PDB file of C-alpha atoms and ligand atoms in Angstrom:
ATOM      1  CA  MET A   1      -2.503   9.203 -20.431  1.00  0.00           C
ATOM      2  CA  ILE A   2      -3.520   5.897 -19.114  1.00  0.00           C
ATOM      3  CA  ALA A   3      -6.488   4.105 -20.280  1.00  0.00           C
ATOM      4  CA  PRO A   4      -9.819   3.800 -18.489  1.00  0.00           C
ATOM      5  CA  ASP A   5      -8.751  -0.215 -17.619  1.00  0.00           C
ATOM      6  CA  THR A   6      -5.551   0.419 -16.986  1.00  0.00           C
ATOM      7  CA  ALA A   7      -6.629   2.924 -14.169  1.00  0.00           C
ATOM      8  CA  ASN A   8      -8.671   0.787 -12.794  1.00  0.00           C
ATOM      9  CA  ASP A   9      -6.440  -1.747 -12.881  1.00  0.00           C
ATOM     10  CA  LEU A  10      -4.136   0.251 -11.031  1.00  0.00           C
ATOM     11  CA  ARG A  11      -6.395   1.714  -8.634  1.00  0.00           C
ATOM     12  CA  ALA A  12      -7.865  -2.246  -7.480  1.00  0.00           C
ATOM     13  CA  LEU A  13      -3.816  -2.695  -7.443  1.00  0.00           C
ATOM     14  CA  LEU A  14      -2.804   0.284  -4.721  1.00  0.00           C
ATOM     15  CA  ALA A  15      -5.342  -0.779  -3.284  1.00  0.00           C
ATOM     16  CA  PHE A  16      -4.367  -4.317  -2.387  1.00  0.00           C
ATOM     17  CA  TYR A  17      -1.258  -3.308  -1.608  1.00  0.00           C
ATOM     18  CA  ALA A  18      -2.351  -0.576   1.220  1.00  0.00           C
ATOM     19  CA  GLU A  19      -4.362  -3.460   2.394  1.00  0.00           C
ATOM     20  CA  ALA A  20      -1.720  -5.856   2.789  1.00  0.00           C
ATOM     21  CA  GLY A  21       0.626  -2.861   4.140  1.00  0.00           C
ATOM     22  CA  VAL A  22       2.700  -1.345   1.087  1.00  0.00           C
ATOM     23  CA  ASP A  23       1.655   1.760   1.529  1.00  0.00           C
ATOM     24  CA  GLU A  24       5.093   3.089   0.334  1.00  0.00           C
ATOM     25  CA  ALA A  25       7.232   3.017  -2.710  1.00  0.00           C
ATOM     26  CA  LEU A  26      11.292   2.714  -2.046  1.00  0.00           C
ATOM     27  CA  GLU A  27      12.039   0.380  -5.315  1.00  0.00           C
ATOM     28  CA  ASP A  28      10.819  -0.036  -8.869  1.00  0.00           C
ATOM     29  CA  GLU A  29      10.885  -3.767  -8.565  1.00  0.00           C
ATOM     30  CA  PRO A  30       9.840  -5.648  -5.287  1.00  0.00           C
ATOM     31  CA  ALA A  31      13.073  -7.473  -3.070  1.00  0.00           C
ATOM     32  CA  ASN A  32      11.675 -10.648  -0.904  1.00  0.00           C
ATOM     33  CA  ARG A  33      13.422  -9.904   1.517  1.00  0.00           C
ATOM     34  CA  PHE A  34      13.088 -13.426   3.690  1.00  0.00           C
ATOM     35  CA  ALA A  35      13.740 -15.295   0.641  1.00  0.00           C
ATOM     36  CA  GLU A  36      17.193 -13.097   0.737  1.00  0.00           C
ATOM     37  CA  ALA A  37      17.656 -13.686   4.874  1.00  0.00           C
ATOM     38  CA  SER A  38      17.211 -17.972   4.113  1.00  0.00           C
ATOM     39  CA  SER A  39      19.603 -16.364   0.606  1.00  0.00           C
ATOM     40  CA  ARG A  40      18.715 -20.362  -0.282  1.00  0.00           C
ATOM     41  CA  THR A  41      16.276 -18.983  -2.445  1.00  0.00           C
ATOM     42  CA  PRO A  42      17.577 -16.077  -4.718  1.00  0.00           C
ATOM     43  CA  PRO A  43      14.677 -13.451  -5.290  1.00  0.00           C
ATOM     44  CA  ARG A  44      12.575 -13.604  -7.642  1.00  0.00           C
ATOM     45  CA  ALA A  45      12.091 -10.843 -10.369  1.00  0.00           C
ATOM     46  CA  ALA A  46       8.721  -9.551 -10.649  1.00  0.00           C
ATOM     47  CA  ALA A  47       6.230 -10.078 -13.570  1.00  0.00           C
ATOM     48  CA  PRO A  48       5.749  -6.912 -15.195  1.00  0.00           C
ATOM     49  CA  MET A  49       2.101  -5.865 -15.185  1.00  0.00           C
ATOM     50  CA  PRO A  50       0.042  -6.237 -18.664  1.00  0.00           C
ATOM     51  CA  ALA A  51      -0.585  -2.308 -19.773  1.00  0.00           C
ATOM     52  CA  GLN A  52      -4.045  -3.586 -20.122  1.00  0.00           C
ATOM     53  CA  ARG A  53      -5.898  -6.973 -17.878  1.00  0.00           C
ATOM     54  CA  PRO A  54      -9.993  -7.918 -17.471  1.00  0.00           C
ATOM     55  CA  GLU A  55     -10.923  -6.821 -14.201  1.00  0.00           C
ATOM     56  CA  ARG A  56     -11.647 -11.111 -13.320  1.00  0.00           C
ATOM     57  CA  GLU A  57      -8.113 -11.223 -13.842  1.00  0.00           C
ATOM     58  CA  VAL A  58      -6.855  -8.529 -11.612  1.00  0.00           C
ATOM     59  CA  ALA A  59      -9.304 -10.493  -8.760  1.00  0.00           C
ATOM     60  CA  GLN A  60      -7.357 -13.304  -9.495  1.00  0.00           C
ATOM     61  CA  ARG A  61      -3.818 -11.807  -8.598  1.00  0.00           C
ATOM     62  CA  GLN A  62      -6.010 -10.096  -5.184  1.00  0.00           C
ATOM     63  CA  ALA A  63      -5.763 -13.649  -3.900  1.00  0.00           C
ATOM     64  CA  PRO A  64      -3.443 -15.133  -4.982  1.00  0.00           C
ATOM     65  CA  SER A  65      -2.704 -19.041  -5.677  1.00  0.00           C
ATOM     66  CA  ALA A  66      -0.398 -21.600  -3.375  1.00  0.00           C
ATOM     67  CA  THR A  67       1.333 -21.557  -6.436  1.00  0.00           C
ATOM     68  CA  THR A  68       2.440 -18.294  -6.881  1.00  0.00           C
ATOM     69  CA  ILE A  69       3.626 -17.245  -3.490  1.00  0.00           C
ATOM     70  CA  ARG A  70       5.259 -19.851  -1.237  1.00  0.00           C
ATOM     71  CA  PRO A  71       5.666 -19.382   2.280  1.00  0.00           C
ATOM     72  CA  PRO A  72       9.331 -18.437   2.718  1.00  0.00           C
ATOM     73  CA  ALA A  73      12.070 -20.745   3.623  1.00  0.00           C
ATOM     74  CA  THR A  74      13.169 -18.942   7.019  1.00  0.00           C
ATOM     75  CA  ALA A  75      10.580 -16.438   7.960  1.00  0.00           C
ATOM     76  CA  THR A  76      10.053 -17.144  11.271  1.00  0.00           C
ATOM     77  CA  VAL A  77       6.677 -18.822  11.796  1.00  0.00           C
ATOM     78  CA  PRO A  78       5.051 -17.870  15.176  1.00  0.00           C
ATOM     79  CA  ASP A  79       5.636 -21.149  17.560  1.00  0.00           C
ATOM     80  CA  GLU A  80       5.915 -21.755  21.139  1.00  0.00           C
ATOM     81  CA  ALA A  81       9.363 -22.249  21.114  1.00  0.00           C
ATOM     82  CA  GLN A  82       9.668 -18.407  20.216  1.00  0.00           C
ATOM     83  CA  ALA A  83       7.470 -17.057  23.234  1.00  0.00           C
ATOM     84  CA  ALA A  84       9.731 -19.592  25.064  1.00  0.00           C
ATOM     85  CA  LEU A  85      12.915 -17.615  24.295  1.00  0.00           C
ATOM     86  CA  ALA A  86      10.654 -14.343  24.617  1.00  0.00           C
ATOM     87  CA  ARG A  87       9.824 -15.488  28.229  1.00  0.00           C
ATOM     88  CA  GLN A  88      13.421 -16.103  29.300  1.00  0.00           C
ATOM     89  CA  LEU A  89      14.686 -12.795  27.484  1.00  0.00           C
ATOM     90  CA  ALA A  90      12.130 -10.743  29.443  1.00  0.00           C
ATOM     91  CA  ALA A  91      12.872 -12.681  32.482  1.00  0.00           C
ATOM     92  CA  GLY A  92      17.019 -11.679  32.068  1.00  0.00           C
ATOM     93  CA  ALA A  93      16.136  -7.898  31.737  1.00  0.00           C
ATOM     94  CA  SER A  94      16.196  -6.156  34.846  1.00  0.00           C
ATOM     95  CA  THR A  95      16.397  -2.494  33.841  1.00  0.00           C
ATOM     96  CA  LEU A  96      13.807  -1.298  30.429  1.00  0.00           C
ATOM     97  CA  GLU A  97      16.416  -0.401  28.420  1.00  0.00           C
ATOM     98  CA  GLU A  98      17.621  -4.140  28.822  1.00  0.00           C
ATOM     99  CA  LEU A  99      14.442  -4.911  28.102  1.00  0.00           C
ATOM    100  CA  ARG A 100      14.553  -2.389  25.117  1.00  0.00           C
ATOM    101  CA  ALA A 101      18.070  -4.368  23.926  1.00  0.00           C
ATOM    102  CA  ALA A 102      15.984  -7.606  24.081  1.00  0.00           C
ATOM    103  CA  MET A 103      13.301  -6.581  22.161  1.00  0.00           C
ATOM    104  CA  ALA A 104      15.365  -4.672  19.316  1.00  0.00           C
ATOM    105  CA  GLY A 105      17.566  -8.031  19.104  1.00  0.00           C
ATOM    106  CA  PHE A 106      14.607 -10.760  19.130  1.00  0.00           C
ATOM    107  CA  ASP A 107      14.010 -11.789  15.978  1.00  0.00           C
ATOM    108  CA  GLY A 108      11.205 -14.201  16.927  1.00  0.00           C
ATOM    109  CA  CYS A 109       8.119 -12.443  16.033  1.00  0.00           C
ATOM    110  CA  ASN A 110       7.469 -12.367  12.057  1.00  0.00           C
ATOM    111  CA  LEU A 111       5.413  -8.596  12.534  1.00  0.00           C
ATOM    112  CA  LYS A 112       9.414  -7.389  13.119  1.00  0.00           C
ATOM    113  CA  SER A 113      10.512  -8.011   9.599  1.00  0.00           C
ATOM    114  CA  THR A 114       7.937  -5.667   8.123  1.00  0.00           C
ATOM    115  CA  ALA A 115       8.201  -3.392  10.719  1.00  0.00           C
ATOM    116  CA  LYS A 116      10.183   0.172  10.130  1.00  0.00           C
ATOM    117  CA  ASN A 117      10.705   0.615  14.367  1.00  0.00           C
ATOM    118  CA  LEU A 118      10.131  -1.374  17.095  1.00  0.00           C
ATOM    119  CA  VAL A 119       7.779   0.599  18.958  1.00  0.00           C
ATOM    120  CA  PHE A 120       9.062   0.091  22.824  1.00  0.00           C
ATOM    121  CA  ALA A 121       7.655   2.904  24.618  1.00  0.00           C
ATOM    122  CA  ASP A 122       6.250   6.934  25.701  1.00  0.00           C
ATOM    123  CA  GLY A 123       6.482   8.370  28.549  1.00  0.00           C
ATOM    124  CA  ASN A 124       8.207   8.692  32.247  1.00  0.00           C
ATOM    125  CA  PRO A 125       8.752   5.001  33.012  1.00  0.00           C
ATOM    126  CA  GLN A 126       8.890   6.343  36.948  1.00  0.00           C
ATOM    127  CA  ALA A 127       5.012   7.027  36.391  1.00  0.00           C
ATOM    128  CA  SER A 128       2.182   6.152  38.608  1.00  0.00           C
ATOM    129  CA  LEU A 129      -0.072   5.322  36.087  1.00  0.00           C
ATOM    130  CA  MET A 130       0.664   3.029  32.682  1.00  0.00           C
ATOM    131  CA  LEU A 131      -1.037   3.100  29.776  1.00  0.00           C
ATOM    132  CA  VAL A 132      -1.232   0.224  27.503  1.00  0.00           C
ATOM    133  CA  GLY A 133      -2.674   0.027  23.606  1.00  0.00           C
ATOM    134  CA  GLU A 134      -2.866  -2.871  21.008  1.00  0.00           C
ATOM    135  CA  ALA A 135      -0.494  -2.095  18.548  1.00  0.00           C
ATOM    136  CA  PRO A 136       1.502   0.160  16.570  1.00  0.00           C
ATOM    137  CA  GLY A 137       0.170   1.826  13.372  1.00  0.00           C
ATOM    138  CA  ARG A 138       1.789   3.642  10.416  1.00  0.00           C
ATOM    139  CA  ASP A 139       2.692   6.807  12.656  1.00  0.00           C
ATOM    140  CA  GLU A 140       4.320   4.997  15.472  1.00  0.00           C
ATOM    141  CA  ASP A 141       5.874   2.925  13.044  1.00  0.00           C
ATOM    142  CA  LEU A 142       7.306   5.707  10.997  1.00  0.00           C
ATOM    143  CA  GLU A 143       8.245   7.445  14.711  1.00  0.00           C
ATOM    144  CA  GLY A 144       8.621   4.418  17.250  1.00  0.00           C
ATOM    145  CA  LEU A 145       6.749   6.178  19.797  1.00  0.00           C
ATOM    146  CA  PRO A 146       3.424   4.269  21.196  1.00  0.00           C
ATOM    147  CA  PHE A 147       0.226   6.349  20.343  1.00  0.00           C
ATOM    148  CA  VAL A 148       1.229   9.792  17.682  1.00  0.00           C
ATOM    149  CA  GLY A 149      -1.066   9.952  15.312  1.00  0.00           C
ATOM    150  CA  ARG A 150      -4.831  10.588  15.580  1.00  0.00           C
ATOM    151  CA  SER A 151      -5.306   7.997  18.130  1.00  0.00           C
ATOM    152  CA  GLY A 152      -2.462   9.079  20.296  1.00  0.00           C
ATOM    153  CA  ARG A 153      -3.554  13.093  20.013  1.00  0.00           C
ATOM    154  CA  LEU A 154      -7.172  11.873  21.344  1.00  0.00           C
ATOM    155  CA  LEU A 155      -5.740   9.948  24.031  1.00  0.00           C
ATOM    156  CA  ASP A 156      -3.610  13.232  24.929  1.00  0.00           C
ATOM    157  CA  ARG A 157      -6.244  15.413  25.261  1.00  0.00           C
ATOM    158  CA  MET A 158      -8.107  12.426  27.597  1.00  0.00           C
ATOM    159  CA  LEU A 159      -4.984  12.555  29.700  1.00  0.00           C
ATOM    160  CA  ALA A 160      -4.911  16.708  29.709  1.00  0.00           C
ATOM    161  CA  ALA A 161      -8.831  16.187  30.787  1.00  0.00           C
ATOM    162  CA  ILE A 162      -7.633  14.002  34.116  1.00  0.00           C
ATOM    163  CA  GLY A 163      -4.153  16.783  34.405  1.00  0.00           C
ATOM    164  CA  TYR A 164      -1.694  14.308  33.192  1.00  0.00           C
ATOM    165  CA  ASP A 165       0.211  14.225  29.537  1.00  0.00           C
ATOM    166  CA  ARG A 166       3.387  12.116  28.533  1.00  0.00           C
ATOM    167  CA  ASN A 167       5.161  13.799  31.219  1.00  0.00           C
ATOM    168  CA  SER A 168       3.874  11.992  34.097  1.00  0.00           C
ATOM    169  CA  VAL A 169       2.315   8.984  32.334  1.00  0.00           C
ATOM    170  CA  TYR A 170       4.654   5.965  30.367  1.00  0.00           C
ATOM    171  CA  ILE A 171       2.187   4.320  27.221  1.00  0.00           C
ATOM    172  CA  ALA A 172       3.662   0.924  25.929  1.00  0.00           C
ATOM    173  CA  ASN A 173       1.798  -1.412  23.587  1.00  0.00           C
ATOM    174  CA  VAL A 174       1.187  -5.124  24.083  1.00  0.00           C
ATOM    175  CA  ILE A 175       2.430  -5.458  20.576  1.00  0.00           C
ATOM    176  CA  PRO A 176       5.514  -3.262  19.679  1.00  0.00           C
ATOM    177  CA  TRP A 177       5.593  -3.650  16.139  1.00  0.00           C
ATOM    178  CA  ARG A 178       3.245  -2.373  13.536  1.00  0.00           C
ATOM    179  CA  PRO A 179       1.235  -5.551  11.861  1.00  0.00           C
ATOM    180  CA  PRO A 180       1.380  -4.449   8.125  1.00  0.00           C
ATOM    181  CA  GLY A 181      -1.286  -2.672   6.980  1.00  0.00           C
ATOM    182  CA  ASN A 182      -2.670  -2.149  10.900  1.00  0.00           C
ATOM    183  CA  ARG A 183      -4.109  -5.397  10.519  1.00  0.00           C
ATOM    184  CA  ALA A 184      -5.797  -7.441  13.768  1.00  0.00           C
ATOM    185  CA  PRO A 185      -2.505  -9.215  15.937  1.00  0.00           C
ATOM    186  CA  THR A 186      -2.727 -12.732  16.235  1.00  0.00           C
ATOM    187  CA  PRO A 187      -3.320 -14.878  18.805  1.00  0.00           C
ATOM    188  CA  HIS A 188       0.586 -16.050  17.902  1.00  0.00           C
ATOM    189  CA  GLU A 189       1.637 -13.105  17.956  1.00  0.00           C
ATOM    190  CA  THR A 190      -0.283 -11.838  20.528  1.00  0.00           C
ATOM    191  CA  GLU A 191       1.345 -14.593  22.931  1.00  0.00           C
ATOM    192  CA  ILE A 192       5.055 -14.030  21.520  1.00  0.00           C
ATOM    193  CA  CYS A 193       5.359 -10.737  22.266  1.00  0.00           C
ATOM    194  CA  ARG A 194       3.211 -11.304  26.088  1.00  0.00           C
ATOM    195  CA  PRO A 195       6.353 -11.415  27.759  1.00  0.00           C
ATOM    196  CA  PHE A 196       7.347  -8.663  27.025  1.00  0.00           C
ATOM    197  CA  ILE A 197       4.916  -6.518  28.368  1.00  0.00           C
ATOM    198  CA  GLU A 198       4.129  -8.230  31.710  1.00  0.00           C
ATOM    199  CA  ARG A 199       7.464  -7.114  32.580  1.00  0.00           C
ATOM    200  CA  GLN A 200       7.317  -3.751  30.827  1.00  0.00           C
ATOM    201  CA  ILE A 201       4.786  -3.790  32.828  1.00  0.00           C
ATOM    202  CA  GLU A 202       6.156  -5.339  36.332  1.00  0.00           C
ATOM    203  CA  LEU A 203      10.168  -2.610  35.745  1.00  0.00           C
ATOM    204  CA  VAL A 204       7.530  -0.238  35.645  1.00  0.00           C
ATOM    205  CA  ASN A 205       5.268  -0.774  38.405  1.00  0.00           C
ATOM    206  CA  PRO A 206       2.845   1.254  37.868  1.00  0.00           C
ATOM    207  CA  LYS A 207       0.443   2.358  40.805  1.00  0.00           C
ATOM    208  CA  VAL A 208      -2.412   1.978  38.028  1.00  0.00           C
ATOM    209  CA  LEU A 209      -2.995  -0.002  35.070  1.00  0.00           C
ATOM    210  CA  VAL A 210      -5.136   1.295  32.416  1.00  0.00           C
ATOM    211  CA  ASN A 211      -6.145  -0.974  28.668  1.00  0.00           C
ATOM    212  CA  LEU A 212      -6.601   0.888  26.098  1.00  0.00           C
ATOM    213  CA  GLY A 213      -9.465  -1.110  23.542  1.00  0.00           C
ATOM    214  CA  GLY A 214     -10.316  -5.223  24.225  1.00  0.00           C
ATOM    215  CA  PRO A 215      -6.920  -6.585  22.677  1.00  0.00           C
ATOM    216  CA  SER A 216      -5.365  -5.054  25.762  1.00  0.00           C
ATOM    217  CA  ALA A 217      -7.822  -6.269  28.365  1.00  0.00           C
ATOM    218  CA  LYS A 218      -7.453  -9.540  27.122  1.00  0.00           C
ATOM    219  CA  THR A 219      -4.383 -10.247  26.740  1.00  0.00           C
ATOM    220  CA  LEU A 220      -3.451  -8.483  29.903  1.00  0.00           C
ATOM    221  CA  LEU A 221      -5.964  -9.334  32.827  1.00  0.00           C
ATOM    222  CA  ASP A 222      -6.782 -12.550  31.942  1.00  0.00           C
ATOM    223  CA  THR A 223     -10.734 -12.656  30.380  1.00  0.00           C
ATOM    224  CA  SER A 224     -12.361 -13.162  27.297  1.00  0.00           C
ATOM    225  CA  GLU A 225     -15.516 -10.299  28.049  1.00  0.00           C
ATOM    226  CA  GLY A 226     -15.948  -7.825  25.444  1.00  0.00           C
ATOM    227  CA  ILE A 227     -15.062  -4.186  25.892  1.00  0.00           C
ATOM    228  CA  LEU A 228     -17.890  -2.563  26.600  1.00  0.00           C
ATOM    229  CA  ARG A 229     -18.830  -5.179  29.149  1.00  0.00           C
ATOM    230  CA  LEU A 230     -15.109  -4.833  30.904  1.00  0.00           C
ATOM    231  CA  ARG A 231     -14.332  -0.827  30.442  1.00  0.00           C
ATOM    232  CA  GLY A 232     -15.533   0.541  33.875  1.00  0.00           C
ATOM    233  CA  ASN A 233     -14.920  -1.784  36.514  1.00  0.00           C
ATOM    234  CA  TRP A 234     -11.801  -2.806  38.329  1.00  0.00           C
ATOM    235  CA  ARG A 235      -9.747  -5.861  37.871  1.00  0.00           C
ATOM    236  CA  VAL A 236      -6.283  -7.051  38.851  1.00  0.00           C
ATOM    237  CA  HIS A 237      -3.683  -7.320  36.541  1.00  0.00           C
ATOM    238  CA  THR A 238      -1.092  -9.423  38.263  1.00  0.00           C
ATOM    239  CA  THR A 239       2.578  -9.485  37.584  1.00  0.00           C
ATOM    240  CA  ARG A 240       4.877 -12.930  36.791  1.00  0.00           C
ATOM    241  CA  SER A 241       5.997 -12.125  40.712  1.00  0.00           C
ATOM    242  CA  GLY A 242       2.024 -11.713  41.945  1.00  0.00           C
ATOM    243  CA  VAL A 243       2.435  -7.621  42.225  1.00  0.00           C
ATOM    244  CA  ALA A 244      -1.284  -6.477  41.560  1.00  0.00           C
ATOM    245  CA  ILE A 245      -1.805  -4.319  39.789  1.00  0.00           C
ATOM    246  CA  PRO A 246      -5.235  -2.451  39.521  1.00  0.00           C
ATOM    247  CA  ALA A 247      -6.317  -2.245  36.123  1.00  0.00           C
ATOM    248  CA  MET A 248      -9.192  -0.554  34.148  1.00  0.00           C
ATOM    249  CA  PRO A 249     -10.436  -1.209  31.194  1.00  0.00           C
ATOM    250  CA  THR A 250     -11.420   1.491  28.694  1.00  0.00           C
ATOM    251  CA  LEU A 251     -12.025   2.343  25.125  1.00  0.00           C
ATOM    252  CA  HIS A 252      -9.709   2.505  22.438  1.00  0.00           C
ATOM    253  CA  PRO A 253      -9.212   6.349  21.522  1.00  0.00           C
ATOM    254  CA  ALA A 254      -8.907   5.215  17.942  1.00  0.00           C
ATOM    255  CA  TYR A 255     -13.183   3.716  18.971  1.00  0.00           C
ATOM    256  CA  LEU A 256     -13.708   6.537  20.270  1.00  0.00           C
ATOM    257  CA  LEU A 257     -12.598   8.965  17.111  1.00  0.00           C
ATOM    258  CA  ARG A 258     -15.364   6.157  15.253  1.00  0.00           C
ATOM    259  CA  THR A 259     -17.777   6.240  18.056  1.00  0.00           C
ATOM    260  CA  PRO A 260     -18.137  10.157  19.512  1.00  0.00           C
ATOM    261  CA  ALA A 261     -20.888   9.005  21.713  1.00  0.00           C
ATOM    262  CA  HIS A 262     -18.880   6.725  24.136  1.00  0.00           C
ATOM    263  CA  LYS A 263     -16.417   9.261  24.626  1.00  0.00           C
ATOM    264  CA  ARG A 264     -18.568   9.825  27.534  1.00  0.00           C
ATOM    265  CA  LEU A 265     -18.489   6.757  29.154  1.00  0.00           C
ATOM    266  CA  ALA A 266     -14.361   6.754  28.378  1.00  0.00           C
ATOM    267  CA  TRP A 267     -14.249   9.960  30.845  1.00  0.00           C
ATOM    268  CA  ARG A 268     -16.040   8.426  33.401  1.00  0.00           C
ATOM    269  CA  ASP A 269     -13.296   5.623  33.183  1.00  0.00           C
ATOM    270  CA  PHE A 270     -10.286   8.206  33.234  1.00  0.00           C
ATOM    271  CA  VAL A 271     -12.200  10.189  36.197  1.00  0.00           C
ATOM    272  CA  ASP A 272     -12.156   7.040  38.174  1.00  0.00           C
ATOM    273  CA  VAL A 273      -8.465   6.518  37.768  1.00  0.00           C
ATOM    274  CA  LYS A 274      -7.657   9.955  38.751  1.00  0.00           C
ATOM    275  CA  VAL A 275      -9.783   9.026  41.666  1.00  0.00           C
ATOM    276  CA  LYS A 276      -8.055   5.850  42.248  1.00  0.00           C
ATOM    277  CA  LEU A 277      -4.543   7.605  42.281  1.00  0.00           C
ATOM    278  CA  ARG A 278      -5.054   9.762  44.540  1.00  0.00           C
ATOM    279  CA  GLU A 279      -6.901   7.341  46.670  1.00  0.00           C
ATOM    280  CA  LEU A 280      -3.335   5.528  46.482  1.00  0.00           C
ATOM    281  CA  GLY A 281      -1.268   8.113  47.120  1.00  0.00           C
TER     282      GLY A 281
HETATM  283  N1  URA B   1      -3.457   2.280  18.379  1.00  0.00           N
HETATM  284  C1  URA B   1      -2.727   1.328  19.294  1.00  0.00           C
HETATM  285  O1  URA B   1      -2.741   0.723  20.124  1.00  0.00           O
HETATM  286  N2  URA B   1      -1.293   2.323  20.043  1.00  0.00           N
HETATM  287  C2  URA B   1      -0.146   2.653  19.049  1.00  0.00           C
HETATM  288  O2  URA B   1       0.912   3.112  20.177  1.00  0.00           O
HETATM  289  C3  URA B   1      -1.448   3.784  18.500  1.00  0.00           C
HETATM  290  C4  URA B   1      -2.861   3.608  17.875  1.00  0.00           C
END
């Protein structure tokens, strides 16, 4: 039987783990994979947790000091060199399969080291309609496919409402690796991943692009405006080779799950998309 204080400590610790993206138990002891990769810094054994600790101590553990956690010796720090390498790899891929292979072999984004899978795309690469979200969540990371969780199910319904499904559209994300704990990707991470999604759009060459949510719109439409202002207005995504693709920024399905009253706005945007696709033949 767990004593009340210990139960509180454990609850706080689990909440901290969940927040940090540690949402599965794999082994009894934690392993520092960054340190293992460097092989210069052997992994440190975790200190066993005493049975009972006052709440103040738990709070201190939640905000570890620089003396307890050091940056791993060879962890990949996002920087311009990695972004340049990503640009080179992306430009060198002449098919989607080559692009997928280049991304799978790329170690320049720190998010890859905590993700389970590369989430490349789902749907039909010949589709006229391409949708781009922000980054995979837990379900997407586990399956290696974009938009398969709750937001994905809503997205499927939104597509069905205008007569489309996953066989008639192509779906990808700006960031192909799940950020731990579903935190927002940093600007550096976004810059490193940007060449890959830009090349993916260029290779699919859709007639219409839909940006699901603010981060996708900001990254791909060269704007800093908020999504509530952007949505519903046609923009243009220009590929590196100069092809101009009409783009509709709209509300992210995860936002719509939290704010169902705004579904009608997304509905309007999707109807506009259908009309545009019909116009473009
Ligand atoms: N949210 C996204 O932006 N992309 C996914 O694949 C899932 C949820």
